[in-house]
Amino acid sequence: SDLAVLNFTYKTSSPDLKSGYRKMQDNMNVIEEFLISNGVDKNDIAFGLISNYEVYKRIGNYTTNDIDFYRFNAEVKVTSKNVQLITELSKKMSGLVEKNIDIAYSNVQYYVSNIDDIKIKMVGEATKNAKQRAESMVQSTNDKIGSLNSARMGVFQIVPVNSTEVSDYGINDITSIEKKVVAVVNATFTVK
């Protein structure tokens, strides 16, 4: 993988909208400072819009029409070509909790940015491999493989290195840094 993405949400609650938005803005500044101090380029940080909703007072099992407080949340997306930096950063996210910021985050997602180029190369190699397999199959009959009649691209399996997982629809693993790419080509040849 040559691209890593870390998504997380920060949230707070407040008795009124004004102080809630101010607290979220303050938290955003602390988060940005934390990320930059851990080596993230400012251009690799994207803050989402702040959203809020009312939480109503309850009396026993009943909810009233009176607002008790507001909850606020916003998403942050950190995207970088420095895969190791983002991996290490994900282990340090508790540093934001120590700064009294309520966060929830998921695992780092790992991508291969040039996967289309890799797929083109893999299809060519898979077609060559299909011919070699066909030649091996007819070798014992003293026949020879002739021209390629048709070729159809099958699914791609992008899986962790030691994975044996396969799917009829293909797999695109985003959980591991090191990946194995398997291309399937269905080819028919003339037998001479």
XYZ file of N, CA and C in Angstrom:
576
model
N 0.839 -1.181 0.000
C 0.000 0.000 0.000
C 0.880 1.239 0.000
N 0.403 2.255 -0.692
C 1.149 3.509 -0.728
C 0.275 4.697 -0.330
N -0.900 4.421 0.239
C -1.791 5.477 0.685
C -2.542 4.982 1.921
N -2.527 5.786 2.983
C -3.216 5.412 4.221
C -4.247 6.475 4.570
N -5.386 6.014 5.095
C -6.466 6.919 5.491
C -6.889 6.570 6.918
N -6.937 7.594 7.765
C -7.427 7.446 9.130
C -8.643 8.350 9.286
N -9.793 7.748 9.572
C -11.026 8.494 9.806
C -11.361 8.436 11.285
N -11.782 9.552 11.828
C -12.290 9.533 13.197
C -13.298 10.656 13.383
N -14.067 10.529 14.458
C -15.095 11.502 14.788
C -14.775 12.099 16.153
N -14.975 13.394 16.275
C -14.872 14.015 17.602
C -16.236 14.585 17.950
N -16.554 14.569 19.242
C -17.897 14.955 19.656
C -17.889 15.623 21.018
N -18.973 16.313 21.293
C -19.144 16.955 22.588
C -20.628 17.181 22.816
N -20.975 17.652 23.995
C -22.360 18.041 24.290
C -22.322 19.375 25.018
N -23.435 20.105 24.921
C -23.495 21.431 25.514
C -24.954 21.805 25.778
N -25.197 22.631 26.797
C -26.575 23.034 27.076
C -27.149 23.999 26.033
N -26.264 24.650 25.244
C -26.775 25.568 24.210
C -25.925 25.462 22.944
N -26.487 25.929 21.845
C -25.833 25.804 20.539
C -24.541 26.614 20.457
N -24.572 27.842 20.924
C -23.412 28.721 20.788
C -22.178 28.147 21.476
N -22.315 27.744 22.718
C -21.148 27.214 23.439
C -20.728 25.857 22.868
N -21.679 25.091 22.335
C -21.342 23.809 21.726
C -20.491 23.979 20.477
N -20.888 24.917 19.614
C -20.098 25.168 18.408
C -18.719 25.727 18.762
N -18.664 26.571 19.794
C -17.377 27.125 20.215
C -16.460 25.999 20.711
N -17.031 25.084 21.501
C -16.246 23.944 22.026
C -15.754 23.063 20.870
N -16.618 22.826 19.876
C -16.198 22.014 18.716
C -15.070 22.699 17.945
N -15.166 24.018 17.791
C -14.101 24.759 17.102
C -12.804 24.688 17.894
N -12.895 24.820 19.210
C -11.694 24.693 20.055
C -11.090 23.296 19.921
N -11.958 22.274 19.930
C -11.481 20.895 19.768
C -10.815 20.697 18.414
N -11.390 21.295 17.366
C -10.804 21.178 16.033
C -9.385 21.744 16.020
N -9.181 22.877 16.685
C -7.845 23.483 16.751
C -6.868 22.580 17.503
N -7.328 21.972 18.601
C -6.467 21.060 19.371
C -6.121 19.828 18.531
N -7.114 19.304 17.819
C -6.891 18.117 16.977
C -5.887 18.432 15.880
N -6.063 19.561 15.213
C -5.135 19.942 14.143
C -3.714 20.083 14.680
N -3.587 20.734 15.813
C -2.259 20.896 16.435
C -1.652 19.531 16.780
N -2.467 18.636 17.342
C -2.007 17.288 17.698
C -1.518 16.535 16.455
N -2.296 16.574 15.390
C -1.927 15.850 14.173
C -0.637 16.409 13.566
N -0.543 17.723 13.488
C 0.659 18.354 12.912
C 1.884 18.064 13.777
N 1.704 18.096 15.098
C 2.844 17.815 15.992
C 3.300 16.363 15.884
N 2.442 15.501 15.349
C 2.816 14.098 15.131
C 3.238 13.833 13.689
N 3.555 14.883 12.938
C 4.152 14.726 11.615
C 3.207 14.793 10.436
N 1.911 15.009 10.670
C 0.956 15.064 9.562
C 1.026 16.437 8.895
N 1.057 16.452 7.581
C 1.016 17.698 6.823
C -0.389 18.289 6.920
N -0.481 19.599 7.133
C -1.775 20.259 7.282
C -2.687 19.991 6.086
N -2.111 19.886 4.890
C -2.899 19.630 3.671
C -3.493 18.226 3.631
N -3.019 17.324 4.493
C -3.524 15.948 4.538
C -4.683 15.783 5.524
N -5.093 16.887 6.169
C -6.166 16.850 7.168
C -7.425 17.488 6.586
N -8.542 16.772 6.667
C -9.824 17.311 6.191
C -10.855 17.207 7.312
N -11.376 18.359 7.725
C -12.414 18.399 8.750
C -13.780 18.468 8.081
N -14.688 17.617 8.529
C -16.049 17.626 8.018
C -16.888 18.678 8.731
N -18.113 18.851 8.251
C -19.031 19.808 8.857
C -19.466 19.339 10.240
N -19.703 20.292 11.105
C -20.197 19.986 12.448
C -21.708 19.787 12.369
N -22.175 18.700 12.943
C -23.620 18.473 12.998
C -24.048 18.420 14.457
N -25.334 18.688 14.690
C -25.832 18.649 16.064
C -27.258 18.133 16.078
N -27.684 17.701 17.238
C -29.075 17.310 17.443
C -29.451 17.518 18.905
N -30.752 17.675 19.118
C -31.254 17.924 20.461
C -31.450 16.609 21.210
N -31.195 16.662 22.505
C -31.521 15.550 23.401
C -32.553 16.106 24.379
N -33.708 15.448 24.409
C -34.826 15.957 25.206
C -34.812 15.374 26.621
N -35.338 16.169 27.542
C -35.429 15.726 28.934
C -36.374 14.544 29.036
N -36.074 13.709 30.004
C -36.913 12.526 30.252
C -37.448 12.590 31.675
N -38.653 12.162 31.807
C -39.257 11.997 33.133
C -39.702 10.547 33.183
N -38.978 9.762 33.947
C -39.259 8.327 33.982
C -39.026 7.718 32.606
N -40.041 7.045 32.076
C -39.935 6.422 30.748
C -40.410 7.334 29.631
N -40.746 8.578 29.950
C -41.324 9.486 28.965
C -40.351 10.590 28.581
N -40.361 10.935 27.321
C -39.553 12.036 26.819
C -40.433 13.277 26.740
N -39.905 14.390 27.243
C -40.662 15.642 27.209
C -40.330 16.404 25.929
N -40.942 17.570 25.757
C -40.634 18.453 24.621
C -39.571 19.480 24.983
N -39.032 19.404 26.192
C -38.012 20.350 26.649
C -36.616 19.822 26.307
N -35.820 20.687 25.707
C -34.455 20.303 25.336
C -33.582 20.252 26.593
N -32.903 19.129 26.777
C -31.994 18.956 27.907
C -30.612 19.501 27.546
N -30.106 19.086 26.376
C -28.808 19.561 25.892
C -28.683 19.221 24.407
N -27.586 19.646 23.812
C -27.301 19.378 22.398
C -26.068 18.496 22.294
N -26.098 17.587 21.353
C -24.906 16.781 21.027
C -24.350 17.285 19.695
N -23.024 17.326 19.621
C -22.330 17.799 18.421
C -21.322 16.736 18.003
N -21.120 16.587 16.700
C -20.045 15.720 16.219
C -19.585 16.173 14.845
N -18.378 15.791 14.514
C -17.795 16.095 13.201
C -16.757 15.031 12.887
N -16.570 14.802 11.601
C -15.586 13.802 11.161
C -14.283 14.467 10.753
N -13.210 13.708 10.913
C -11.879 14.133 10.472
C -11.318 13.009 9.618
N -10.722 13.385 8.500
C -10.098 12.402 7.609
C -8.645 12.817 7.380
N -7.734 11.920 7.706
C -6.311 12.149 7.490
C -5.864 11.185 6.399
N -5.357 11.728 5.292
C -4.939 10.931 4.145
C -3.479 11.253 3.844
N -2.642 10.216 3.733
C -1.223 10.463 3.502
C -0.573 9.332 2.717
N 0.424 9.699 1.925
C 1.259 8.710 1.242
C 2.278 8.106 2.214
N 2.446 8.740 3.369
C 3.364 8.227 4.383
C 2.606 7.200 5.237
N 2.557 5.976 4.750
C 1.768 4.908 5.360
C 2.224 4.618 6.788
N 3.510 4.564 7.018
C 4.019 4.263 8.360
C 3.658 5.359 9.355
N 3.696 6.619 8.911
C 3.330 7.724 9.790
C 1.883 7.587 10.267
N 0.980 7.273 9.357
C -0.434 7.146 9.720
C -0.645 5.913 10.605
N 0.079 4.848 10.331
C -0.011 3.652 11.174
C 0.414 3.976 12.604
N 1.517 4.679 12.752
C 1.992 5.075 14.080
C 1.039 6.070 14.737
N 0.503 6.998 13.955
C -0.435 7.976 14.482
C -1.663 7.292 15.078
N -2.144 6.253 14.423
C -3.341 5.556 14.917
C -3.126 4.984 16.317
N -1.887 4.674 16.633
C -1.562 4.142 17.960
C -1.471 5.241 19.018
N -1.399 6.491 18.571
C -1.245 7.616 19.490
C -2.537 8.401 19.696
N -3.639 7.935 19.140
C -4.886 8.700 19.183
C -5.405 8.906 20.609
N -4.992 8.067 21.534
C -5.415 8.273 22.927
C -4.866 9.596 23.468
N -3.873 10.151 22.811
C -3.357 11.461 23.201
C -4.417 12.543 23.123
N -5.383 12.377 22.231
C -6.491 13.342 22.157
C -7.444 13.175 23.334
N -7.643 11.945 23.770
C -8.492 11.693 24.935
C -7.856 12.344 26.162
N -6.529 12.270 26.255
C -5.817 12.912 27.363
C -5.982 14.424 27.339
N -6.331 14.975 26.176
C -6.595 16.413 26.040
C -8.090 16.711 26.182
N -8.841 15.749 26.746
C -10.277 15.886 27.003
C -11.110 16.025 25.733
N -10.685 15.366 24.675
C -11.468 15.353 23.443
C -12.057 13.965 23.276
N -13.362 13.924 23.144
C -14.101 12.672 22.993
C -14.022 12.256 21.521
N -13.336 11.155 21.247
C -13.174 10.695 19.863
C -13.601 9.241 19.720
N -13.956 8.912 18.508
C -14.212 7.519 18.126
C -13.541 7.345 16.775
N -12.701 6.328 16.662
C -12.013 6.133 15.384
C -11.994 4.671 14.991
N -11.803 4.473 13.700
C -11.756 3.115 13.169
C -10.323 2.793 12.778
N -10.125 1.577 12.299
C -8.793 1.163 11.868
C -8.339 1.967 10.651
N -7.045 2.047 10.478
C -6.484 2.711 9.303
C -6.861 1.888 8.072
N -7.167 2.578 6.991
C -7.454 1.921 5.716
C -6.247 2.125 4.805
N -5.845 1.039 4.135
C -4.658 1.077 3.278
C -5.058 0.820 1.831
N -4.594 1.693 0.938
C -4.944 1.604 -0.476
C -3.692 1.553 -1.343
N -3.870 1.051 -2.555
C -2.833 1.083 -3.582
C -3.319 2.091 -4.611
N -2.628 3.223 -4.710
C -3.130 4.316 -5.542
C -3.017 4.038 -7.045
N -2.105 3.184 -7.440
C -1.927 2.898 -8.868
C -2.487 1.521 -9.240
N -3.580 1.120 -8.605
C -4.123 -0.228 -8.810
C -4.543 -0.459 -10.261
N -4.996 0.577 -10.960
C -5.394 0.396 -12.362
C -4.193 -0.002 -13.229
N -3.037 0.612 -12.994
C -1.821 0.240 -13.732
C -1.421 -1.205 -13.411
N -1.544 -1.568 -12.152
C -1.205 -2.934 -11.740
C -2.151 -3.935 -12.397
N -3.437 -3.604 -12.466
C -4.418 -4.499 -13.082
C -4.088 -4.749 -14.552
N -3.707 -3.713 -15.279
C -3.355 -3.877 -16.700
C -2.172 -4.829 -16.840
N -1.155 -4.637 -16.023
C 0.025 -5.512 -16.062
C -0.351 -6.946 -15.684
N -1.191 -7.082 -14.662
C -1.584 -8.413 -14.186
C -2.395 -9.179 -15.228
N -3.249 -8.486 -15.976
C -4.042 -9.166 -17.017
C -3.115 -9.748 -18.077
N -2.102 -8.996 -18.477
C -1.130 -9.505 -19.449
C -0.391 -10.731 -18.930
N 0.045 -10.670 -17.674
C 0.755 -11.805 -17.088
C -0.165 -13.008 -16.918
N -1.423 -12.761 -16.556
C -2.372 -13.861 -16.377
C -2.666 -14.541 -17.719
N -2.717 -13.764 -18.788
C -2.954 -14.337 -20.123
C -1.766 -15.207 -20.540
N -0.549 -14.754 -20.289
C 0.638 -15.568 -20.574
C 0.599 -16.863 -19.766
N 0.233 -16.749 -18.497
C 0.154 -17.910 -17.627
C -0.908 -18.885 -18.112
N -2.024 -18.368 -18.632
C -3.087 -19.235 -19.151
C -2.559 -20.059 -20.333
N -1.764 -19.433 -21.196
C -1.208 -20.162 -22.341
C -0.237 -21.244 -21.867
N 0.600 -20.919 -20.888
C 1.543 -21.912 -20.361
C 0.805 -23.096 -19.744
N -0.281 -22.833 -19.052
C -1.069 -23.920 -18.463
C -1.724 -24.775 -19.541
N -2.229 -24.121 -20.577
C -2.852 -24.864 -21.676
C -1.815 -25.749 -22.365
N -0.608 -25.219 -22.588
C 0.461 -26.012 -23.214
C 0.821 -27.209 -22.345
N 0.851 -27.012 -21.053
C 1.154 -28.104 -20.140
C 0.067 -29.183 -20.184
N -1.187 -28.764 -20.331
C -2.301 -29.715 -20.365
C -2.272 -30.595 -21.614
N -1.884 -30.040 -22.772
C -1.923 -30.824 -24.018
C -0.594 -31.501 -24.331
N 0.414 -31.272 -23.536
C 1.747 -31.826 -23.779
C 1.724 -33.355 -23.854
N 0.974 -34.000 -22.996
C 0.952 -35.463 -22.972
C 0.209 -36.066 -24.169
N -0.543 -35.270 -24.887
C -1.300 -35.770 -26.052
C -0.578 -35.485 -27.359
N 0.596 -34.914 -27.290
C 1.389 -34.526 -28.454
C 0.711 -33.460 -29.317
N -0.301 -32.802 -28.772
C -0.934 -31.685 -29.471
C -0.188 -30.408 -29.114
N -0.502 -29.357 -29.845
C 0.121 -28.058 -29.597
C -0.976 -27.004 -29.470
N -0.680 -25.998 -28.699
C -1.616 -24.880 -28.536
C -1.400 -23.907 -29.693
N -2.510 -23.535 -30.308
C -2.467 -22.574 -31.415
C -2.779 -21.170 -30.935
N -3.524 -20.467 -31.747
C -3.804 -19.065 -31.452
C -4.871 -18.914 -30.362
N -4.871 -17.743 -29.791
C -5.842 -17.397 -28.763
C -7.172 -17.090 -29.438
N -8.217 -17.808 -29.073
C -9.542 -17.570 -29.648
C -10.290 -16.464 -28.911
N -10.243 -16.512 -27.604
C -10.926 -15.480 -26.816
C -10.281 -15.401 -25.436
N -10.423 -14.245 -24.852
C -9.934 -14.038 -23.481
C -10.919 -13.110 -22.781
N -11.198 -13.446 -21.553
C -12.129 -12.644 -20.765
C -11.524 -12.422 -19.387
N -11.535 -11.165 -18.985
C -10.978 -10.833 -17.686
C -11.952 -11.276 -16.592
N -11.421 -11.941 -15.597
C -12.221 -12.350 -14.446
C -12.062 -11.356 -13.315
N -12.237 -11.816 -12.105
C -12.174 -10.938 -10.938
C -10.740 -10.751 -10.453
N -10.545 -9.704 -9.701
C -9.271 -9.447 -9.031
C -9.454 -9.706 -7.551
N -8.480 -10.353 -6.975
C -8.462 -10.598 -5.537
C -7.290 -9.790 -4.979
N -7.583 -8.751 -4.217
C -6.542 -7.963 -3.545
C -6.692 -8.287 -2.063
N -5.784 -9.108 -1.563
C -5.910 -9.674 -0.220
C -4.607 -9.483 0.563
N -4.655 -9.638 1.892
C -3.401 -9.626 2.660
C -2.470 -10.731 2.164
N -1.190 -10.553 2.345
C -0.175 -11.441 1.773
C -0.418 -12.922 2.035
N -0.725 -13.329 3.233
C -0.875 -14.753 3.530
C -2.319 -15.238 3.501
N -3.200 -14.454 2.930
C -4.619 -14.807 2.897
C -4.905 -15.853 1.821
N -5.865 -16.714 2.118
C -6.346 -17.685 1.127
C -7.792 -17.357 0.733
N -8.282 -16.210 1.150
C -9.652 -15.791 0.892
C -9.859 -15.519 -0.606
N -10.984 -15.978 -1.134
C -11.371 -15.702 -2.516
C -12.869 -15.393 -2.546
N -13.294 -14.715 -3.604
C -14.700 -14.381 -3.757
C -15.046 -14.343 -5.236
N -16.263 -14.754 -5.565
C -16.730 -14.681 -6.954
C -16.775 -13.242 -7.452
N -16.926 -12.304 -6.540
C -17.050 -10.895 -6.915
C -15.733 -10.145 -6.807
N -14.700 -10.808 -6.342
C -13.417 -10.157 -6.129
C -13.342 -9.581 -4.728
N -12.134 -9.272 -4.304
C -11.895 -8.728 -2.966
C -10.963 -7.535 -3.106
N -11.216 -6.500 -2.339
C -10.315 -5.349 -2.297
C -10.013 -5.055 -0.835
N -8.985 -5.694 -0.304
C -8.603 -5.553 1.099
C -8.072 -4.146 1.366
N -8.564 -3.513 2.435
C -8.049 -2.210 2.855
C -7.506 -2.265 4.289
N -7.371 -3.472 4.837
C -6.949 -3.602 6.235
C -5.457 -3.850 6.406
N -4.755 -4.215 5.353
C -3.340 -4.559 5.499
C -2.464 -3.690 4.598
N -1.242 -3.471 5.041
C -0.301 -2.671 4.255
C 0.218 -3.498 3.084
N 0.696 -4.704 3.381
C 1.220 -5.585 2.345
C 0.063 -6.362 1.718
N 0.003 -6.375 0.404
C -1.108 -7.014 -0.292
C -0.607 -7.975 -1.364
N -1.466 -8.923 -1.689
C -1.220 -9.857 -2.791
C -2.351 -9.611 -3.789
N -1.997 -9.458 -5.070
C -2.999 -9.235 -6.108
C -3.022 -10.452 -7.019
N -4.208 -11.027 -7.184
C -4.388 -12.187 -8.049
C -5.380 -11.794 -9.140
N -4.992 -12.002 -10.391
C -5.868 -11.707 -11.526
C -6.292 -13.014 -12.169
N -7.548 -13.093 -12.589
C -8.079 -14.273 -13.251
C -8.411 -13.907 -14.689
N -7.932 -14.721 -15.613
C -8.259 -14.560 -17.027
C -8.782 -15.895 -17.543
N -9.916 -15.883 -18.210
C -10.463 -17.072 -18.846
C -10.111 -17.001 -20.329
N -9.319 -17.957 -20.789
C -8.826 -17.913 -22.159
C -9.119 -19.237 -22.865
N -9.439 -19.142 -24.154
C -9.612 -20.359 -24.976
C -8.623 -20.276 -26.139
N -8.012 -21.443 -26.448
C -7.001 -21.532 -27.484
C -7.386 -22.614 -28.482
N -6.878 -22.472 -29.688
C -7.018 -23.512 -30.691
C -6.008 -24.607 -30.380
N -6.398 -25.867 -30.493
C -5.488 -26.980 -30.278
C -5.169 -27.556 -31.649
N -3.851 -27.709 -31.968
C -3.432 -28.242 -33.256
C -3.054 -29.712 -33.113
